[in-house]
Coordinates of N, CA and C in Angstrom, one line a residue:
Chain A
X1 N 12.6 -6.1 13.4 CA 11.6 -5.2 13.9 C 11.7 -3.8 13.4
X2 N 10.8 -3.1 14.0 CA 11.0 -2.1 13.6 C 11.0 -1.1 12.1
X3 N 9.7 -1.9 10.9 CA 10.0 -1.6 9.7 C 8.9 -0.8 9.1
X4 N 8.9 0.4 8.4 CA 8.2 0.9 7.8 C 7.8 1.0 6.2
X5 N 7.0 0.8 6.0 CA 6.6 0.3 4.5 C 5.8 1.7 4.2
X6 N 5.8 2.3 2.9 CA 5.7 3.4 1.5 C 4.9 2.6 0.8
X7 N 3.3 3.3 0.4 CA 2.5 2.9 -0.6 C 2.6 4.1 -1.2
X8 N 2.5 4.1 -2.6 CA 3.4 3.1 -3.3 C 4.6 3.8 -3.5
X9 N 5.3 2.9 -4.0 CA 6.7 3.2 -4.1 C 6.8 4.7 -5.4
X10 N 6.4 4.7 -5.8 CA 6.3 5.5 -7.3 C 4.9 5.6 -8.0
X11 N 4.8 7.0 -7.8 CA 3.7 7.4 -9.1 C 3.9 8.8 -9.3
X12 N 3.0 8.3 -10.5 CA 3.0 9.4 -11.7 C 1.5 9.9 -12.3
X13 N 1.6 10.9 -12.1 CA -0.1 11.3 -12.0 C 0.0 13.0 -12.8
X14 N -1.1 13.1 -13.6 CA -1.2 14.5 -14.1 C -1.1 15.4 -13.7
X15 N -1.1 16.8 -14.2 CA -1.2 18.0 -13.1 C -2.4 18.2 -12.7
X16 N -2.8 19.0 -11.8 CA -4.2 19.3 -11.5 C -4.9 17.8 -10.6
X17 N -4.7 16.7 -10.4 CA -5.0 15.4 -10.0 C -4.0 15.7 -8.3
X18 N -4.9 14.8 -7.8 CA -4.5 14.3 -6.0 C -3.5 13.1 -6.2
X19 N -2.6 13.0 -5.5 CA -2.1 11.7 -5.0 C -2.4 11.3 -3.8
X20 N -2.5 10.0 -3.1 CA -2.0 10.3 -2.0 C -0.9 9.1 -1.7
X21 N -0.1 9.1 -1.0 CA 0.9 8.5 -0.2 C 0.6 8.0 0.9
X22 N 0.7 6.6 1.0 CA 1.1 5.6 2.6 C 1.9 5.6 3.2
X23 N 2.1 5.8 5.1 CA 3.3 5.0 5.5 C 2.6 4.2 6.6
X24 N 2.8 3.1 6.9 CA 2.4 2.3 7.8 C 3.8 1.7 8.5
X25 N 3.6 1.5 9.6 CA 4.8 0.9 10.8 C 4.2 -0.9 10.5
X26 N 4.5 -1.0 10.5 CA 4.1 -2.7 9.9 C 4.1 -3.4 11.5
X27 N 5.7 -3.4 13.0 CA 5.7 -4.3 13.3 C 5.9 -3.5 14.7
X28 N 5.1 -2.4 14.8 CA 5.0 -1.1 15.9 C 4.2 -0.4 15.8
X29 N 3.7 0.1 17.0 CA 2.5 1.5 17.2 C 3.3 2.5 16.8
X30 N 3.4 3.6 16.3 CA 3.8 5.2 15.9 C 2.9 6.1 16.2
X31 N 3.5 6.5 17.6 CA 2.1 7.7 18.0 C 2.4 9.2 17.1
X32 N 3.8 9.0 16.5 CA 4.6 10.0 16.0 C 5.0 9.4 14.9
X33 N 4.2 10.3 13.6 CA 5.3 10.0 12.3 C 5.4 11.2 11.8
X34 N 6.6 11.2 10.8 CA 7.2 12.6 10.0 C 7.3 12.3 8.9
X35 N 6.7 13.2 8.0 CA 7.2 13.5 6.4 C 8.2 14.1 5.9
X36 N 9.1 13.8 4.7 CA 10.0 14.5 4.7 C 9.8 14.4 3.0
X37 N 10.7 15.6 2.5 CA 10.6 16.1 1.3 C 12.3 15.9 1.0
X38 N 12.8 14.9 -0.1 CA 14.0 15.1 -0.7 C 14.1 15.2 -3.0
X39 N 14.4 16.4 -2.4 CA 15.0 17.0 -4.3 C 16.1 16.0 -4.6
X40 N 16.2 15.5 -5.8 CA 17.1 14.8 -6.5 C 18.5 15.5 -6.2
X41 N 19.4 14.7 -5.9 CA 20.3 14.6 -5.2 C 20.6 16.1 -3.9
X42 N 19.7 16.1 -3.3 CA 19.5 17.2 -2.3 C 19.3 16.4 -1.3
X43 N 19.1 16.8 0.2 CA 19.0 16.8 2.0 C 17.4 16.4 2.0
X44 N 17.6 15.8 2.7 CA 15.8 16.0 3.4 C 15.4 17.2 4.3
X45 N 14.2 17.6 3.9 CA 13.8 18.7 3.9 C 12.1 18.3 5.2
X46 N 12.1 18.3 6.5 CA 10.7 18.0 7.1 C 9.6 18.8 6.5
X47 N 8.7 18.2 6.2 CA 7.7 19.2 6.0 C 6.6 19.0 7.0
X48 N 6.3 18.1 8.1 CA 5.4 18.2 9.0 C 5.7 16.8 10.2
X49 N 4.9 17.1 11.4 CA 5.2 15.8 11.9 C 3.4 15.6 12.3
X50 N 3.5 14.5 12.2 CA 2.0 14.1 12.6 C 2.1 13.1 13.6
X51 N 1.0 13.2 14.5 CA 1.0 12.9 15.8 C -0.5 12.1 16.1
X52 N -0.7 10.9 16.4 CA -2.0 10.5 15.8 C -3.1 10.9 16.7
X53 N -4.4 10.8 15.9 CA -5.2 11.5 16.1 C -5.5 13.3 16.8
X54 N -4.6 13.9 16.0 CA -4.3 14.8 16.3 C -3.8 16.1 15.4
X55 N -4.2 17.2 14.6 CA -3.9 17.7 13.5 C -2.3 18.0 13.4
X56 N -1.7 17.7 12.4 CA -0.3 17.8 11.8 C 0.3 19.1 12.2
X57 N 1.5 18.8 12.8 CA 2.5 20.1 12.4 C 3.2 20.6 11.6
X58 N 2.9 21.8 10.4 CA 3.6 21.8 9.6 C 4.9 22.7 9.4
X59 N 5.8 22.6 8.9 CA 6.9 23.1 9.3 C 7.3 24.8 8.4
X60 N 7.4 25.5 8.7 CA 7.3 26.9 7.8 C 7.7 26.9 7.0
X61 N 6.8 27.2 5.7 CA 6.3 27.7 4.3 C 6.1 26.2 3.5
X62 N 6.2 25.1 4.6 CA 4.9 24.0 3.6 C 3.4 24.2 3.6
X63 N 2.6 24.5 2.6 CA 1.3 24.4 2.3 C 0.5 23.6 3.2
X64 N 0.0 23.7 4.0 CA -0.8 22.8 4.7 C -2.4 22.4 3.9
X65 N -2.9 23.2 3.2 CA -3.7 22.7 1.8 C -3.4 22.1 1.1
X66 N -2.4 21.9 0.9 CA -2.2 21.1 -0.2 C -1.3 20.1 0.4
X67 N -0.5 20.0 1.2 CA -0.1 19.0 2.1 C -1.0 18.3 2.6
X68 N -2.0 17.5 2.4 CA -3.2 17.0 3.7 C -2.6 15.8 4.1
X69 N -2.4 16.2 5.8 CA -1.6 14.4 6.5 C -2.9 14.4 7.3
X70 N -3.0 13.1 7.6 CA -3.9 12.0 8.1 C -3.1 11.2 9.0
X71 N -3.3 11.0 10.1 CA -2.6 10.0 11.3 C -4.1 9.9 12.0
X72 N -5.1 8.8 11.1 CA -5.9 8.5 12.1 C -5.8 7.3 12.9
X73 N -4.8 6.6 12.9 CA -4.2 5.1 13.5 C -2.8 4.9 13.7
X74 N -2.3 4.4 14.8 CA -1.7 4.2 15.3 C -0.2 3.5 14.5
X75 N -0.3 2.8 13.3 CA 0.0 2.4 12.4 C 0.1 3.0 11.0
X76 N -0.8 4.1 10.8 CA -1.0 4.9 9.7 C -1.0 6.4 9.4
X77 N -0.3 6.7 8.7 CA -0.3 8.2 8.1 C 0.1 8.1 6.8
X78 N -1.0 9.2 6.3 CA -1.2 9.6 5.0 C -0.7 10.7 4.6
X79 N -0.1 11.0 3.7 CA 0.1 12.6 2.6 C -0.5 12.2 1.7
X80 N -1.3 13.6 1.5 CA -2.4 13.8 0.2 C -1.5 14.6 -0.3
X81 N -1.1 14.8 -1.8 CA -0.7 15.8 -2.6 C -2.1 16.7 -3.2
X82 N -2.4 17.6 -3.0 CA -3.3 17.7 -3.9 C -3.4 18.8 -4.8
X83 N -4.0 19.0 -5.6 CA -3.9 19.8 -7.1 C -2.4 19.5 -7.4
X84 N -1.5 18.5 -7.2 CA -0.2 18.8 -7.7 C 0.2 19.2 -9.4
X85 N 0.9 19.7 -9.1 CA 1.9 20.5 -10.0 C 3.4 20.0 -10.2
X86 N 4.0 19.8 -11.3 CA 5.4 19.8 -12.0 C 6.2 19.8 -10.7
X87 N 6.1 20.9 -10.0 CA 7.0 21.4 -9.1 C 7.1 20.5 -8.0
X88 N 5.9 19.7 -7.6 CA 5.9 19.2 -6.5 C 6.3 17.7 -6.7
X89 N 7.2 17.7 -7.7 CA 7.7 16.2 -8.3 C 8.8 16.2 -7.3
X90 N 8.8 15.2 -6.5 CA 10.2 15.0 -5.9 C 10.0 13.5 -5.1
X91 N 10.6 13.0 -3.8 CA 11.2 11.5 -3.3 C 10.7 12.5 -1.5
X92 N 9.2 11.5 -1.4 CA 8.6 11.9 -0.3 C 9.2 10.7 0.7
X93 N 9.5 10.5 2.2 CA 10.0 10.0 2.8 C 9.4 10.0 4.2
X94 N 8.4 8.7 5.0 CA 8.3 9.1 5.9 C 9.5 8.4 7.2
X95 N 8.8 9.1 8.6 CA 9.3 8.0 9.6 C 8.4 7.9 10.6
X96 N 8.4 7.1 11.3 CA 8.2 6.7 12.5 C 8.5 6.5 13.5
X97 N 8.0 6.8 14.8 CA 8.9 7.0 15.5 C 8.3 6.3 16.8
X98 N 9.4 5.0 17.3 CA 8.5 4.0 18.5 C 8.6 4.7 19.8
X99 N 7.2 4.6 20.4 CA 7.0 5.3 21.5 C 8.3 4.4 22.6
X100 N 8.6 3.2 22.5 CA 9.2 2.9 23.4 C 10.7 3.2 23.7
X101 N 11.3 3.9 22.3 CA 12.4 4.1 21.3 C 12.6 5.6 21.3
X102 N 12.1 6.6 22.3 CA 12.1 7.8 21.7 C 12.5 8.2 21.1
X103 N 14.1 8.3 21.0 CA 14.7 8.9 20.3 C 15.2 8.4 19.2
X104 N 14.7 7.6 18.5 CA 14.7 6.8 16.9 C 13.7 7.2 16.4
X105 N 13.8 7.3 15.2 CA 13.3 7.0 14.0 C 13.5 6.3 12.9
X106 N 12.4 5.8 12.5 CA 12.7 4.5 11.7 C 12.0 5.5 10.2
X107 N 13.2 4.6 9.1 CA 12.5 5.9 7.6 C 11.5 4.0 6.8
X108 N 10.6 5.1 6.1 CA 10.3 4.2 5.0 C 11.3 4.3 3.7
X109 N 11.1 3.7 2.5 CA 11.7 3.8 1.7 C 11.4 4.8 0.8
X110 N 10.6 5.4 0.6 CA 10.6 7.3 0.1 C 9.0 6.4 -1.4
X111 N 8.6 7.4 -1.1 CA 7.7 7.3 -2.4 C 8.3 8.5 -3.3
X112 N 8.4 8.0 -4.8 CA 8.9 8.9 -5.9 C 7.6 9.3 -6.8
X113 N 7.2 10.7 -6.6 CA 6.4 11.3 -7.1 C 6.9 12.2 -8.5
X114 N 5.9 11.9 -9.4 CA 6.2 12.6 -11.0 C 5.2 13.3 -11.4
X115 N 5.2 14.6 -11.3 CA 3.8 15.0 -11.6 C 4.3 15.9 -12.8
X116 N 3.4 15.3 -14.2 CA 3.5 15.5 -15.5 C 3.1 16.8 -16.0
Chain B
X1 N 17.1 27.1 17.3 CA 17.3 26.6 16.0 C 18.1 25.7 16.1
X2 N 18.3 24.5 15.3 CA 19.2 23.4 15.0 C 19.9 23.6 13.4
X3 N 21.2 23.2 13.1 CA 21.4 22.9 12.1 C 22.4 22.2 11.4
X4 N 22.9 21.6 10.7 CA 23.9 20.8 10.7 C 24.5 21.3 9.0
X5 N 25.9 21.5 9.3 CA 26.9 21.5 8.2 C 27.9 20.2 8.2
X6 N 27.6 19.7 7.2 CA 28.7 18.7 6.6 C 29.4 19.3 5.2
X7 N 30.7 19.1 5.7 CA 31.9 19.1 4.9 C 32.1 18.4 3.9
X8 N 32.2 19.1 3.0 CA 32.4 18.2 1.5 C 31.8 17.4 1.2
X9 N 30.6 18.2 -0.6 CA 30.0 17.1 -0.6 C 30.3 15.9 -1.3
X10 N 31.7 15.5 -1.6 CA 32.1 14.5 -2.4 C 33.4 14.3 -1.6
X11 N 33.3 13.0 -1.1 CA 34.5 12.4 -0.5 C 35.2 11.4 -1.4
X12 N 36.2 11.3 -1.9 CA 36.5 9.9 -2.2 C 37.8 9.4 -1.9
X13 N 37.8 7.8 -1.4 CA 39.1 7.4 -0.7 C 38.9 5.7 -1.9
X14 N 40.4 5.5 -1.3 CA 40.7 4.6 -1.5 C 40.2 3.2 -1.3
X15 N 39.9 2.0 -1.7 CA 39.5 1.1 -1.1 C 40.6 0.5 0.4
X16 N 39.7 0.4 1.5 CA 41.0 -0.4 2.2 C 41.4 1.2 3.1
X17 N 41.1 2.4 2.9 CA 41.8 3.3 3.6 C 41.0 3.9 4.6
X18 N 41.3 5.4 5.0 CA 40.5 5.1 6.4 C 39.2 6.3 5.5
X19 N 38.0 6.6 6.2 CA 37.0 7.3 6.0 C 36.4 8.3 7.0
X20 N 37.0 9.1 6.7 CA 36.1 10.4 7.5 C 35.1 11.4 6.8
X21 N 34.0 11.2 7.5 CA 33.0 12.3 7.0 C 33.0 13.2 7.9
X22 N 33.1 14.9 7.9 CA 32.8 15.6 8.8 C 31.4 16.0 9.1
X23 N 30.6 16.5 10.6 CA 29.5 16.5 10.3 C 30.3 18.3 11.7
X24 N 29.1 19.1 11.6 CA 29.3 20.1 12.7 C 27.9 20.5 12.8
X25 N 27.2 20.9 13.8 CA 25.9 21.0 14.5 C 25.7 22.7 15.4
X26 N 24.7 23.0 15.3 CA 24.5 23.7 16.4 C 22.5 23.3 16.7
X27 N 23.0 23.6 18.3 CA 21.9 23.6 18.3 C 21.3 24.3 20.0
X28 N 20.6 24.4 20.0 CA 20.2 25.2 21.8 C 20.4 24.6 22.3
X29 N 20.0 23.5 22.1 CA 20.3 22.6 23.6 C 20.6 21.4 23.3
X30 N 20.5 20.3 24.4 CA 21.6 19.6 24.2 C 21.1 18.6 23.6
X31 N 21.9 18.5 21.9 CA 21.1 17.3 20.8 C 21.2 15.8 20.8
X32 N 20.5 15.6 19.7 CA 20.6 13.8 19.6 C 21.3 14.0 18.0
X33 N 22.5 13.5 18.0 CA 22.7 13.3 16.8 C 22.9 12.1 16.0
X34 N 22.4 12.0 15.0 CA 22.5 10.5 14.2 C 23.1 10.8 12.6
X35 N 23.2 9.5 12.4 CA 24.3 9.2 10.9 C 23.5 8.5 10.2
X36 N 23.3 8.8 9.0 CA 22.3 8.0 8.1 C 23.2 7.7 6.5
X37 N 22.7 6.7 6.1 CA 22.9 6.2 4.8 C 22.1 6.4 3.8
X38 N 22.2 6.4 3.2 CA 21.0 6.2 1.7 C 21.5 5.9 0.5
X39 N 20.9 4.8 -0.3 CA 21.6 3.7 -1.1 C 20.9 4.7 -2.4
X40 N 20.9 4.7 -3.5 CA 19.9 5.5 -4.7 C 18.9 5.0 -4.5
X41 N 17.8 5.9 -4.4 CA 16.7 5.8 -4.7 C 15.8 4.6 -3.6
X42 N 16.4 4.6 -2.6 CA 16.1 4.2 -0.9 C 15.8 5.3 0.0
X43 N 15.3 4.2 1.1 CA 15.2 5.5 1.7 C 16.1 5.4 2.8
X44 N 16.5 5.5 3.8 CA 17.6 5.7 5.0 C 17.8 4.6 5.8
X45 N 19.0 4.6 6.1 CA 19.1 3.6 7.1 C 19.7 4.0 8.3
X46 N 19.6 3.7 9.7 CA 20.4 4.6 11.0 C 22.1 3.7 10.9
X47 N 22.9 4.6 10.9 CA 24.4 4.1 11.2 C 24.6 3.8 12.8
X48 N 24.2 5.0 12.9 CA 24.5 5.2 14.8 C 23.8 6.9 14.9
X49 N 23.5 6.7 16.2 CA 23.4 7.7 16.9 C 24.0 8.2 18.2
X50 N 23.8 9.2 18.5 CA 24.4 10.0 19.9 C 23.2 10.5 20.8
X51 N 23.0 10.1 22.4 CA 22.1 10.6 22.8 C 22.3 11.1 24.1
X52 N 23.6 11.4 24.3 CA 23.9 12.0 25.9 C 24.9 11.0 26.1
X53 N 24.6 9.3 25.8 CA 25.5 8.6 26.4 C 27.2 9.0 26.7
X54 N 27.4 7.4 26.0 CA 29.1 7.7 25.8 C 29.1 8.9 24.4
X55 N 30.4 9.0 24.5 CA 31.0 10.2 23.7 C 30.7 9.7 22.1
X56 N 31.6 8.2 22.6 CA 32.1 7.6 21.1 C 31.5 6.5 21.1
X57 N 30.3 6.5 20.1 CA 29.4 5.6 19.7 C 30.0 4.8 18.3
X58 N 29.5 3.7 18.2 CA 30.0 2.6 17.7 C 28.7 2.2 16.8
X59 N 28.5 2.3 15.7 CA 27.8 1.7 14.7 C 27.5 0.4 13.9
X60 N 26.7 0.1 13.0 CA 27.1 -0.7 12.1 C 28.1 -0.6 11.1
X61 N 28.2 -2.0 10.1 CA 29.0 -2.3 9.4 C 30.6 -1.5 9.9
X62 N 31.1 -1.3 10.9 CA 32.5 -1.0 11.3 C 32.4 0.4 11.4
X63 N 31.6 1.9 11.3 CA 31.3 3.1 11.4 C 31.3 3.5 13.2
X64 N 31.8 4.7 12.9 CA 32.2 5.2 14.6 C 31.8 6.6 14.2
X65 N 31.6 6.8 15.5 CA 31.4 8.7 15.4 C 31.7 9.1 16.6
X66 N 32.5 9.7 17.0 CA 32.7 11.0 18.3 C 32.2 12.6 18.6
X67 N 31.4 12.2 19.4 CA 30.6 13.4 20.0 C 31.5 14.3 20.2
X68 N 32.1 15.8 20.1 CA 32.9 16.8 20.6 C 31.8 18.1 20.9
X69 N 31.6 18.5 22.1 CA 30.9 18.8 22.6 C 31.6 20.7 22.4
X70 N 33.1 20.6 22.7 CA 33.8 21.3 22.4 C 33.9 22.2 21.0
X71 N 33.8 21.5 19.9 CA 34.2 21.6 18.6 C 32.6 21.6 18.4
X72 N 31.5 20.9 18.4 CA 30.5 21.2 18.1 C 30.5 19.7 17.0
X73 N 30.9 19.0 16.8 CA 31.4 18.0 15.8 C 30.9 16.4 16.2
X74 N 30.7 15.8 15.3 CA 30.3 14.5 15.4 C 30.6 13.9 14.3
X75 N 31.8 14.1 14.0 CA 32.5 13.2 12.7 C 32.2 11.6 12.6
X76 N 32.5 11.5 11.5 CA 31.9 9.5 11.4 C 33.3 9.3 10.5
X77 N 33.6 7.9 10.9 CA 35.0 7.5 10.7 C 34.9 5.7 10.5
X78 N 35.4 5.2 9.6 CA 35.6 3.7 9.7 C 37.5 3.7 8.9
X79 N 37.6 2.5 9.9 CA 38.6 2.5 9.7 C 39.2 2.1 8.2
X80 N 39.0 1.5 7.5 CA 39.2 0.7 6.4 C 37.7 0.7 5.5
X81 N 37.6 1.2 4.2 CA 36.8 1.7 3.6 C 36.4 0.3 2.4
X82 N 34.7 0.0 2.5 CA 34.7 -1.4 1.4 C 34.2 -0.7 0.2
X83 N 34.2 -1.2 -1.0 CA 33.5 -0.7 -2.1 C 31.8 -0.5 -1.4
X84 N 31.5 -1.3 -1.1 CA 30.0 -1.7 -0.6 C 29.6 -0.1 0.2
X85 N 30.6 0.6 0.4 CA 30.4 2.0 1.7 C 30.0 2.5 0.3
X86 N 29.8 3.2 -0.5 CA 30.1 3.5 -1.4 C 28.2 4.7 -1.3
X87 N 28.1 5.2 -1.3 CA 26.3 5.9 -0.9 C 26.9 7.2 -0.6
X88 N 25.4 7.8 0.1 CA 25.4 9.3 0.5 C 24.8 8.9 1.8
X89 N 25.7 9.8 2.5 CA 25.9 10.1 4.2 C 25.2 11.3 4.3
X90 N 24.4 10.8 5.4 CA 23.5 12.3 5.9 C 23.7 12.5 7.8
X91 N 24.0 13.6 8.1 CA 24.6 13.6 9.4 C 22.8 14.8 9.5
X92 N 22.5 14.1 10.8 CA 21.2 14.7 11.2 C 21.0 15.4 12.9
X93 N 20.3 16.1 13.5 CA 20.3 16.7 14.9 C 18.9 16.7 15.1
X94 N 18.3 16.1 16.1 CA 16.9 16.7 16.5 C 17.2 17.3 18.0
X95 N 16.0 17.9 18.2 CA 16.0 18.5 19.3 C 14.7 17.5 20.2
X96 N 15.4 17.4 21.8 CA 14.4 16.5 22.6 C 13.2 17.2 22.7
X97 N 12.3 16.7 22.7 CA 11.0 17.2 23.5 C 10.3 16.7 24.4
X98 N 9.3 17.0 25.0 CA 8.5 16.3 26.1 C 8.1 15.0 25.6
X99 N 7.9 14.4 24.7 CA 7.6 13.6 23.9 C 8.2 12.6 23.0
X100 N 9.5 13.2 23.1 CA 10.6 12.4 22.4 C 11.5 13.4 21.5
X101 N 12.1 12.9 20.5 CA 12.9 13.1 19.8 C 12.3 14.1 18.4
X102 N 12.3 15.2 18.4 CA 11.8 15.6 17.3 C 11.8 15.4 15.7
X103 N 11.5 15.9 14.8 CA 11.6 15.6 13.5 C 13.0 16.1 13.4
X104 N 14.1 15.4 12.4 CA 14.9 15.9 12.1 C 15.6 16.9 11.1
X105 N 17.1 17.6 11.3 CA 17.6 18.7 10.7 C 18.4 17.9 10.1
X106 N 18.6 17.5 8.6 CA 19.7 17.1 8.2 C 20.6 18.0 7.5
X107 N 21.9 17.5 7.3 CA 22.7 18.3 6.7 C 22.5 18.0 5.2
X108 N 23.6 18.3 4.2 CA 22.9 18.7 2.9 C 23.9 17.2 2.3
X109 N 24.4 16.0 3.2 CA 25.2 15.3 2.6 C 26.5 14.9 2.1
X110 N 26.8 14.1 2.2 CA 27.9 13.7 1.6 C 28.0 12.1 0.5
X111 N 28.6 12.2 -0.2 CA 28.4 11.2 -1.1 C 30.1 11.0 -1.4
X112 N 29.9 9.9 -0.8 CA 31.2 8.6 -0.4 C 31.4 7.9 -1.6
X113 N 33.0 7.9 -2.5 CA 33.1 7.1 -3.8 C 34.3 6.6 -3.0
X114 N 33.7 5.5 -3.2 CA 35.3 4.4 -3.1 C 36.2 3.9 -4.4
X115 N 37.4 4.3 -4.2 CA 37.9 4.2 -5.6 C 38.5 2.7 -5.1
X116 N 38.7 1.8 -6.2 CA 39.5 0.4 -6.3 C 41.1 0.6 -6.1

């Protein structure tokens, strides 16, 4: 139980172009999921928590324009990258977090973004 | 504020010997701390956590950690080290909220080489 699945695992998309990123809780409700940001071989870095139906918290000096999260279901949140750039190439990571379970979090397997 | 320092980011032991990662924390109040794995290019897996309980929490695959409340410390220790331990250890703190367990602070890592 307890599994989170990353759409898609990897992409690679031009500069100036949107991505966006999945996490869905596959075998649980997530009233609470978190994005995280990891640099090749660096820490994870939160950059927001989202809380569904409800606008995102973002953590100081992440872009919230260009970060766009989506938690309109109970099962789903989105990160939009958008206009991305070079820089914003890195290993996006969400979690989820079971209302039953407070104090867990469960990670997806990180989407790997390449922005050319 | 929360934050977590881990000691050294390259451990390496012998196969068969014992394994200590140091982790040290601060935080306002009183944390949840957890031990995470990450395989390349994966995303996390929970070792064990700490949540008020017992002191000395007991993990998967043979992994232990002791809360020191004193010291500020929540070291992770197995006794006898397999090639398979062989990844990057991330020692993490959230802070509780009305709502659960916040997004987490991780530390910057450690990356575990088991020599033969």
């Amino acid at each position: 139980g307890a599994v989170v699945s990353q759409h898609p695992s990897w992409v690679i998309c031009k500069s100036g172009t949107s991505v966006k990123i999945e996490c869905r809780s596959l075998d649980f409700q997530a009233t609470t999921m978190f994005w995280y940001r990891q640099f090749p071989k660096q820490s994870l870095m939160l950059m927001a928590t989202s809380n569904e139906g409800s606008k995102a918290t973002y953590e100081q000096g992440v872009e919230k324009d260009k970060f766009l999260i989506n938690h309109a279901s109970l099962t789903l949140s989105t990160l939009t990258v958008t206009s991305a750039h070079p820089e914003d190439s890195s290993f996006y990571i969400c979690s989820a977090r079971v209302l039953a379970v407070y104090n867990e979090q469960f990670f997806g397997p990180g989407t790997r973004l390449t922005v050319l | 504020a929360q934050s977590v320092t881990q000691l050294g980011s390259h451990v390496s032991v012998s196969e068969g010997a014992l394994v200590l990662l140091r982790c040290n924390y601060s935080s306002s109040v009183p944390p949840y701390l957890f031990w995470y794995v990450q395989y390349p290019n994966q995303g996390l897996q929970l070792l064990l956590k700490y949540t008020s309980a017992a002191t000395l929490v007991k993990g998967i695959n043979g992994f232990e950690a002791e809360f020191k409340k004193s010291e500020t410390s929540f070291h992770l220790t197995k006794p006898s080290a397999h090639m398979s331990d062989a990844a990057e250890y991330f020692c993490a703190v959230s802070r509780y909220s009305g709502g659960g367990a916040d997004g987490l602070t991780f530390g910057k890592g450690t990356h575990l080489i088991i020599q033969p």
